[in-house]
């Protein structure tokens, strides 16, 4: 069984690294489809794997001296931390509120399907979409908050959504989007997990497969990054499209499963 979860972490981050969008949005719906763990456990497993990958990626960015626009990045980080806490609290409230835990899976799957459809629309129409250059202090924090809240509630990194939103609202180039997305994921998922640790804790969660998922995630990220350098941008875009469509279908399956 542990081999299965190693490969979930490996394949998700490998595919995500090849496409340049991380693997968090793959891990959570796949774990829901497998159905072995509770929705709370899935959230922690997914967030922890995503957090580990964001730490590795941030270290690589710092070693490579990746540049950040300090004011904008700082405000997005502040928003992400607040959003990570809010998203975690909303998730815990949802779990407590529904006696049928499948309802939480149902809600998560619907929201994630909508998010992925938006990202797919963005990818196919990004050349036509108007972009902005938001500088307002409050707006920067609110955008970070919203993205952090969504990623924490869904237990995903949010890479594809982050990149789309940062491009539209801040007119960032792809590399800047990826750099900012990674640090936002790092802080939002850290805030979520710390919030869980100091409030409800991890009691009752079966986290036995977490080390295997983390190792799989790190190895997958390394392998995927190497493959990414060897294939054309056109093929990367095609792969991204295919993965998005497949994950939309997986979420639709999870929606139907939750209803039945």
mmCIF file of C-alpha atoms in Angstrom:
data_model
loop_
_atom_site.group_PDB
_atom_site.id
_atom_site.type_symbol
_atom_site.label_atom_id
_atom_site.label_comp_id
_atom_site.label_asym_id
_atom_site.label_seq_id
_atom_site.Cartn_x
_atom_site.Cartn_y
_atom_site.Cartn_z
ATOM 1 C CA UNK A 1 0.000 0.000 0.000
ATOM 2 C CA UNK A 2 2.814 2.445 0.837
ATOM 3 C CA UNK A 3 4.212 1.962 -2.683
ATOM 4 C CA UNK A 4 0.905 3.244 -4.089
ATOM 5 C CA UNK A 5 1.171 6.485 -2.115
ATOM 6 C CA UNK A 6 4.854 6.887 -2.984
ATOM 7 C CA UNK A 7 3.827 6.778 -6.647
ATOM 8 C CA UNK A 8 0.942 9.215 -6.062
ATOM 9 C CA UNK A 9 3.459 11.743 -4.718
ATOM 10 C CA UNK A 10 6.011 10.872 -7.393
ATOM 11 C CA UNK A 11 3.692 11.002 -10.421
ATOM 12 C CA UNK A 12 1.850 14.134 -9.262
ATOM 13 C CA UNK A 13 4.993 16.194 -8.715
ATOM 14 C CA UNK A 14 6.802 14.685 -11.719
ATOM 15 C CA UNK A 15 3.947 15.600 -14.069
ATOM 16 C CA UNK A 16 3.542 18.939 -12.323
ATOM 17 C CA UNK A 17 7.246 19.753 -12.648
ATOM 18 C CA UNK A 18 7.274 18.802 -16.341
ATOM 19 C CA UNK A 19 4.326 21.130 -16.961
ATOM 20 C CA UNK A 20 5.778 23.778 -14.622
ATOM 21 C CA UNK A 21 2.739 23.969 -12.352
ATOM 22 C CA UNK A 22 3.417 21.773 -9.302
ATOM 23 C CA UNK A 23 1.430 18.662 -8.400
ATOM 24 C CA UNK A 24 -0.854 19.670 -5.535
ATOM 25 C CA UNK A 25 -3.987 19.898 -7.657
ATOM 26 C CA UNK A 26 -3.351 16.288 -8.720
ATOM 27 C CA UNK A 27 -2.661 14.754 -5.282
ATOM 28 C CA UNK A 28 -5.840 15.726 -3.420
ATOM 29 C CA UNK A 29 -8.440 14.505 -5.975
ATOM 30 C CA UNK A 30 -6.477 11.277 -6.558
ATOM 31 C CA UNK A 31 -6.441 10.556 -2.810
ATOM 32 C CA UNK A 32 -10.170 11.278 -2.635
ATOM 33 C CA UNK A 33 -10.737 8.856 -5.531
ATOM 34 C CA UNK A 34 -8.731 6.114 -3.798
ATOM 35 C CA UNK A 35 -10.909 6.628 -0.722
ATOM 36 C CA UNK A 36 -8.650 5.063 1.933
ATOM 37 C CA UNK A 37 -8.311 8.088 4.206
ATOM 38 C CA UNK A 38 -10.642 10.619 5.806
ATOM 39 C CA UNK A 39 -10.981 14.004 4.125
ATOM 40 C CA UNK A 40 -9.080 15.650 7.026
ATOM 41 C CA UNK A 41 -6.188 13.213 6.626
ATOM 42 C CA UNK A 42 -6.139 13.762 2.860
ATOM 43 C CA UNK A 43 -5.886 17.511 3.428
ATOM 44 C CA UNK A 44 -2.834 17.097 5.665
ATOM 45 C CA UNK A 45 -1.174 14.511 3.391
ATOM 46 C CA UNK A 46 -1.620 16.706 0.326
ATOM 47 C CA UNK A 47 -0.639 19.967 2.038
ATOM 48 C CA UNK A 48 2.459 18.417 3.637
ATOM 49 C CA UNK A 49 3.672 16.989 0.325
ATOM 50 C CA UNK A 50 3.026 20.294 -1.431
ATOM 51 C CA UNK A 51 4.771 22.226 1.366
ATOM 52 C CA UNK A 52 7.872 20.036 1.093
ATOM 53 C CA UNK A 53 8.049 20.626 -2.648
ATOM 54 C CA UNK A 54 7.606 24.384 -2.214
ATOM 55 C CA UNK A 55 10.494 24.440 0.294
ATOM 56 C CA UNK A 56 12.750 22.563 -2.154
ATOM 57 C CA UNK A 57 11.694 24.862 -5.019
ATOM 58 C CA UNK A 58 12.202 28.032 -2.945
ATOM 59 C CA UNK A 59 15.712 26.927 -1.970
ATOM 60 C CA UNK A 60 16.488 26.303 -5.662
ATOM 61 C CA UNK A 61 15.167 29.784 -6.540
ATOM 62 C CA UNK A 62 17.338 31.398 -3.863
ATOM 63 C CA UNK A 63 20.429 29.438 -4.968
ATOM 64 C CA UNK A 64 19.762 30.532 -8.557
ATOM 65 C CA UNK A 65 19.259 34.118 -7.296
ATOM 66 C CA UNK A 66 15.703 34.411 -8.564
ATOM 67 C CA UNK A 67 14.497 38.009 -8.351
ATOM 68 C CA UNK A 68 11.354 39.155 -6.516
ATOM 69 C CA UNK A 69 9.509 42.468 -6.560
ATOM 70 C CA UNK A 70 9.824 42.859 -2.789
ATOM 71 C CA UNK A 71 6.726 44.978 -2.082
ATOM 72 C CA UNK A 72 4.286 42.938 -4.170
ATOM 73 C CA UNK A 73 5.714 39.578 -3.072
ATOM 74 C CA UNK A 74 5.646 40.609 0.605
ATOM 75 C CA UNK A 75 2.006 41.704 0.394
ATOM 76 C CA UNK A 76 1.033 38.493 -1.408
ATOM 77 C CA UNK A 77 2.815 36.476 1.304
ATOM 78 C CA UNK A 78 0.951 38.343 4.066
ATOM 79 C CA UNK A 79 -2.333 37.652 2.299
ATOM 80 C CA UNK A 80 -1.375 33.998 1.765
ATOM 81 C CA UNK A 81 -0.651 33.481 5.465
ATOM 82 C CA UNK A 82 -4.008 34.984 6.470
ATOM 83 C CA UNK A 83 -5.739 33.021 3.702
ATOM 84 C CA UNK A 84 -4.033 29.793 4.783
ATOM 85 C CA UNK A 85 -5.422 30.220 8.304
ATOM 86 C CA UNK A 86 -8.905 31.165 7.042
ATOM 87 C CA UNK A 87 -8.971 28.266 4.586
ATOM 88 C CA UNK A 88 -7.938 25.824 7.300
ATOM 89 C CA UNK A 89 -10.629 27.145 9.672
ATOM 90 C CA UNK A 90 -13.318 27.004 6.971
ATOM 91 C CA UNK A 91 -12.330 23.415 6.195
ATOM 92 C CA UNK A 92 -12.504 22.387 9.872
ATOM 93 C CA UNK A 93 -15.895 24.105 10.197
ATOM 94 C CA UNK A 94 -17.184 22.241 7.123
ATOM 95 C CA UNK A 95 -15.998 18.889 8.521
ATOM 96 C CA UNK A 96 -17.747 19.597 11.846
ATOM 97 C CA UNK A 97 -20.940 20.863 10.212
ATOM 98 C CA UNK A 98 -21.718 17.905 7.945
ATOM 99 C CA UNK A 99 -22.557 14.562 9.531
ATOM 100 C CA UNK A 100 -22.060 13.024 6.087
ATOM 101 C CA UNK A 101 -18.348 13.574 5.432
ATOM 102 C CA UNK A 102 -18.891 12.892 1.723
ATOM 103 C CA UNK A 103 -20.458 16.353 1.550
ATOM 104 C CA UNK A 104 -17.075 17.962 2.211
ATOM 105 C CA UNK A 105 -15.542 15.868 -0.592
ATOM 106 C CA UNK A 106 -18.480 16.912 -2.787
ATOM 107 C CA UNK A 107 -17.927 20.626 -2.075
ATOM 108 C CA UNK A 108 -14.150 20.399 -2.529
ATOM 109 C CA UNK A 109 -14.490 18.507 -5.811
ATOM 110 C CA UNK A 110 -16.979 21.034 -7.225
ATOM 111 C CA UNK A 111 -14.772 24.001 -6.299
ATOM 112 C CA UNK A 112 -11.632 22.341 -7.666
ATOM 113 C CA UNK A 113 -13.396 21.390 -10.913
ATOM 114 C CA UNK A 114 -14.483 25.039 -11.335
ATOM 115 C CA UNK A 115 -10.931 26.247 -10.587
ATOM 116 C CA UNK A 116 -9.447 23.857 -13.164
ATOM 117 C CA UNK A 117 -12.027 24.844 -15.800
ATOM 118 C CA UNK A 118 -11.077 28.501 -15.188
ATOM 119 C CA UNK A 119 -7.372 27.653 -15.564
ATOM 120 C CA UNK A 120 -8.065 25.703 -18.771
ATOM 121 C CA UNK A 121 -10.028 28.679 -20.147
ATOM 122 C CA UNK A 122 -7.180 31.008 -19.171
ATOM 123 C CA UNK A 123 -4.556 28.814 -20.856
ATOM 124 C CA UNK A 124 -6.499 28.731 -24.114
ATOM 125 C CA UNK A 125 -7.335 32.450 -24.141
ATOM 126 C CA UNK A 126 -4.484 34.154 -22.268
ATOM 127 C CA UNK A 127 -3.326 36.089 -25.325
ATOM 128 C CA UNK A 128 -6.774 37.694 -25.610
ATOM 129 C CA UNK A 129 -7.335 38.480 -21.926
ATOM 130 C CA UNK A 130 -6.766 41.964 -20.580
ATOM 131 C CA UNK A 131 -4.147 42.193 -17.821
ATOM 132 C CA UNK A 132 -3.684 44.744 -15.041
ATOM 133 C CA UNK A 133 -0.851 46.001 -12.850
ATOM 134 C CA UNK A 134 -2.309 46.120 -9.353
ATOM 135 C CA UNK A 135 -0.301 48.223 -6.898
ATOM 136 C CA UNK A 136 -2.926 48.955 -4.240
ATOM 137 C CA UNK A 137 -1.810 47.721 -0.814
ATOM 138 C CA UNK A 138 -5.185 46.258 0.181
ATOM 139 C CA UNK A 139 -5.843 44.637 -3.206
ATOM 140 C CA UNK A 140 -2.462 42.873 -3.170
ATOM 141 C CA UNK A 141 -3.175 41.415 0.258
ATOM 142 C CA UNK A 142 -6.736 40.441 -0.702
ATOM 143 C CA UNK A 143 -5.555 38.597 -3.821
ATOM 144 C CA UNK A 144 -2.975 36.708 -1.750
ATOM 145 C CA UNK A 145 -5.623 36.005 0.890
ATOM 146 C CA UNK A 146 -8.120 34.605 -1.615
ATOM 147 C CA UNK A 147 -5.541 32.370 -3.301
ATOM 148 C CA UNK A 148 -4.177 31.169 0.054
ATOM 149 C CA UNK A 149 -7.675 30.460 1.353
ATOM 150 C CA UNK A 150 -8.668 28.432 -1.715
ATOM 151 C CA UNK A 151 -5.450 26.393 -1.673
ATOM 152 C CA UNK A 152 -5.687 25.700 2.077
ATOM 153 C CA UNK A 153 -9.368 24.728 1.924
ATOM 154 C CA UNK A 154 -8.819 22.399 -1.030
ATOM 155 C CA UNK A 155 -5.496 21.024 0.220
ATOM 156 C CA UNK A 156 -3.726 21.926 -3.017
ATOM 157 C CA UNK A 157 -0.733 24.112 -3.747
ATOM 158 C CA UNK A 158 -2.745 26.143 -6.213
ATOM 159 C CA UNK A 159 0.095 26.616 -8.718
ATOM 160 C CA UNK A 160 -2.001 26.777 -11.923
ATOM 161 C CA UNK A 161 -4.565 29.109 -10.321
ATOM 162 C CA UNK A 162 -1.848 31.298 -8.801
ATOM 163 C CA UNK A 163 -0.080 31.673 -12.145
ATOM 164 C CA UNK A 164 -3.311 32.590 -13.953
ATOM 165 C CA UNK A 165 -4.375 35.160 -11.331
ATOM 166 C CA UNK A 166 -0.904 36.702 -10.961
ATOM 167 C CA UNK A 167 -0.626 37.077 -14.730
ATOM 168 C CA UNK A 168 -4.041 38.741 -15.020
ATOM 169 C CA UNK A 169 -3.792 41.101 -12.028
ATOM 170 C CA UNK A 170 -0.061 41.874 -11.949
ATOM 171 C CA UNK A 171 1.009 41.389 -15.602
ATOM 172 C CA UNK A 172 3.872 39.178 -14.403
ATOM 173 C CA UNK A 173 5.886 37.118 -16.843
ATOM 174 C CA UNK A 174 5.797 33.337 -16.421
ATOM 175 C CA UNK A 175 9.021 33.084 -14.400
ATOM 176 C CA UNK A 176 7.915 35.812 -11.979
ATOM 177 C CA UNK A 177 4.525 34.119 -11.604
ATOM 178 C CA UNK A 178 6.147 30.785 -10.779
ATOM 179 C CA UNK A 179 8.548 32.348 -8.243
ATOM 180 C CA UNK A 180 5.745 34.210 -6.466
ATOM 181 C CA UNK A 181 3.397 31.228 -6.643
ATOM 182 C CA UNK A 182 5.968 28.985 -4.948
ATOM 183 C CA UNK A 183 6.530 31.314 -1.978
ATOM 184 C CA UNK A 184 2.770 31.868 -1.645
ATOM 185 C CA UNK A 185 2.265 28.094 -1.506
ATOM 186 C CA UNK A 186 5.054 27.784 1.064
ATOM 187 C CA UNK A 187 3.504 30.347 3.414
ATOM 188 C CA UNK A 188 -0.180 29.436 2.929
ATOM 189 C CA UNK A 189 0.412 25.702 3.500
ATOM 190 C CA UNK A 190 2.725 26.409 6.456
ATOM 191 C CA UNK A 191 0.038 28.622 7.992
ATOM 192 C CA UNK A 192 -2.583 25.915 7.428
ATOM 193 C CA UNK A 193 -0.544 23.114 9.015
ATOM 194 C CA UNK A 194 0.593 25.258 11.959
ATOM 195 C CA UNK A 195 -3.030 26.312 12.520
ATOM 196 C CA UNK A 196 -4.121 22.653 12.586
ATOM 197 C CA UNK A 197 -1.237 21.737 14.919
ATOM 198 C CA UNK A 198 -2.086 24.386 17.536
ATOM 199 C CA UNK A 199 -5.882 23.991 17.386
ATOM 200 C CA UNK A 200 -7.348 20.563 16.605
ATOM 201 C CA UNK A 201 -4.006 18.771 16.233
ATOM 202 C CA UNK A 202 -3.341 15.663 14.164
ATOM 203 C CA UNK A 203 -4.911 13.169 16.583
ATOM 204 C CA UNK A 204 -6.996 10.543 14.787
ATOM 205 C CA UNK A 205 -5.288 11.110 11.439
ATOM 206 C CA UNK A 206 -3.495 8.193 9.810
ATOM 207 C CA UNK A 207 -0.321 9.837 8.514
ATOM 208 C CA UNK A 208 1.692 6.618 8.168
ATOM 209 C CA UNK A 209 2.112 7.075 4.398
ATOM 210 C CA UNK A 210 3.210 10.727 4.645
ATOM 211 C CA UNK A 211 6.996 10.049 4.589
ATOM 212 C CA UNK A 212 6.576 7.937 1.443
ATOM 213 C CA UNK A 213 4.517 10.645 -0.266
ATOM 214 C CA UNK A 214 7.057 13.314 0.651
ATOM 215 C CA UNK A 215 9.989 11.249 -0.652
ATOM 216 C CA UNK A 216 8.005 10.425 -3.797
ATOM 217 C CA UNK A 217 7.170 14.105 -4.201
ATOM 218 C CA UNK A 218 10.786 15.243 -3.906
ATOM 219 C CA UNK A 219 12.058 12.549 -6.308
ATOM 220 C CA UNK A 220 9.210 13.280 -8.741
ATOM 221 C CA UNK A 221 9.978 16.987 -8.680
ATOM 222 C CA UNK A 222 13.652 16.361 -9.476
ATOM 223 C CA UNK A 223 12.853 13.927 -12.307
ATOM 224 C CA UNK A 224 10.131 16.194 -13.716
ATOM 225 C CA UNK A 225 12.403 19.246 -13.700
ATOM 226 C CA UNK A 226 15.012 17.313 -15.691
ATOM 227 C CA UNK A 227 12.436 16.146 -18.245
ATOM 228 C CA UNK A 228 11.046 19.695 -18.500
ATOM 229 C CA UNK A 229 14.388 20.938 -19.859
ATOM 230 C CA UNK A 230 14.386 18.326 -22.627
ATOM 231 C CA UNK A 231 10.958 18.853 -24.205
ATOM 232 C CA UNK A 232 9.607 21.761 -26.229
ATOM 233 C CA UNK A 233 7.350 24.498 -24.837
ATOM 234 C CA UNK A 234 4.661 23.409 -27.287
ATOM 235 C CA UNK A 235 4.650 19.873 -25.883
ATOM 236 C CA UNK A 236 4.612 21.217 -22.319
ATOM 237 C CA UNK A 237 1.469 23.240 -23.111
ATOM 238 C CA UNK A 238 -0.155 20.165 -24.676
ATOM 239 C CA UNK A 239 0.695 18.072 -21.598
ATOM 240 C CA UNK A 240 -0.709 20.791 -19.338
ATOM 241 C CA UNK A 241 -3.985 20.789 -21.290
ATOM 242 C CA UNK A 242 -4.262 16.998 -21.111
ATOM 243 C CA UNK A 243 -3.569 16.923 -17.354
ATOM 244 C CA UNK A 244 -6.112 19.680 -16.686
ATOM 245 C CA UNK A 245 -8.816 17.835 -18.638
ATOM 246 C CA UNK A 246 -8.003 14.534 -16.894
ATOM 247 C CA UNK A 247 -8.149 16.169 -13.457
ATOM 248 C CA UNK A 248 -11.461 17.860 -14.289
ATOM 249 C CA UNK A 249 -12.794 14.381 -15.136
ATOM 250 C CA UNK A 250 -11.369 12.947 -11.883
ATOM 251 C CA UNK A 251 -13.145 15.679 -9.921
ATOM 252 C CA UNK A 252 -16.401 14.981 -11.763
ATOM 253 C CA UNK A 253 -15.961 11.304 -10.797
ATOM 254 C CA UNK A 254 -15.428 12.362 -7.162
ATOM 255 C CA UNK A 255 -18.572 14.522 -7.289
ATOM 256 C CA UNK A 256 -20.647 11.583 -8.547
ATOM 257 C CA UNK A 257 -19.032 9.242 -5.981
ATOM 258 C CA UNK A 258 -19.881 11.635 -3.148
ATOM 259 C CA UNK A 259 -23.532 11.840 -4.258
ATOM 260 C CA UNK A 260 -23.916 8.067 -4.621
#
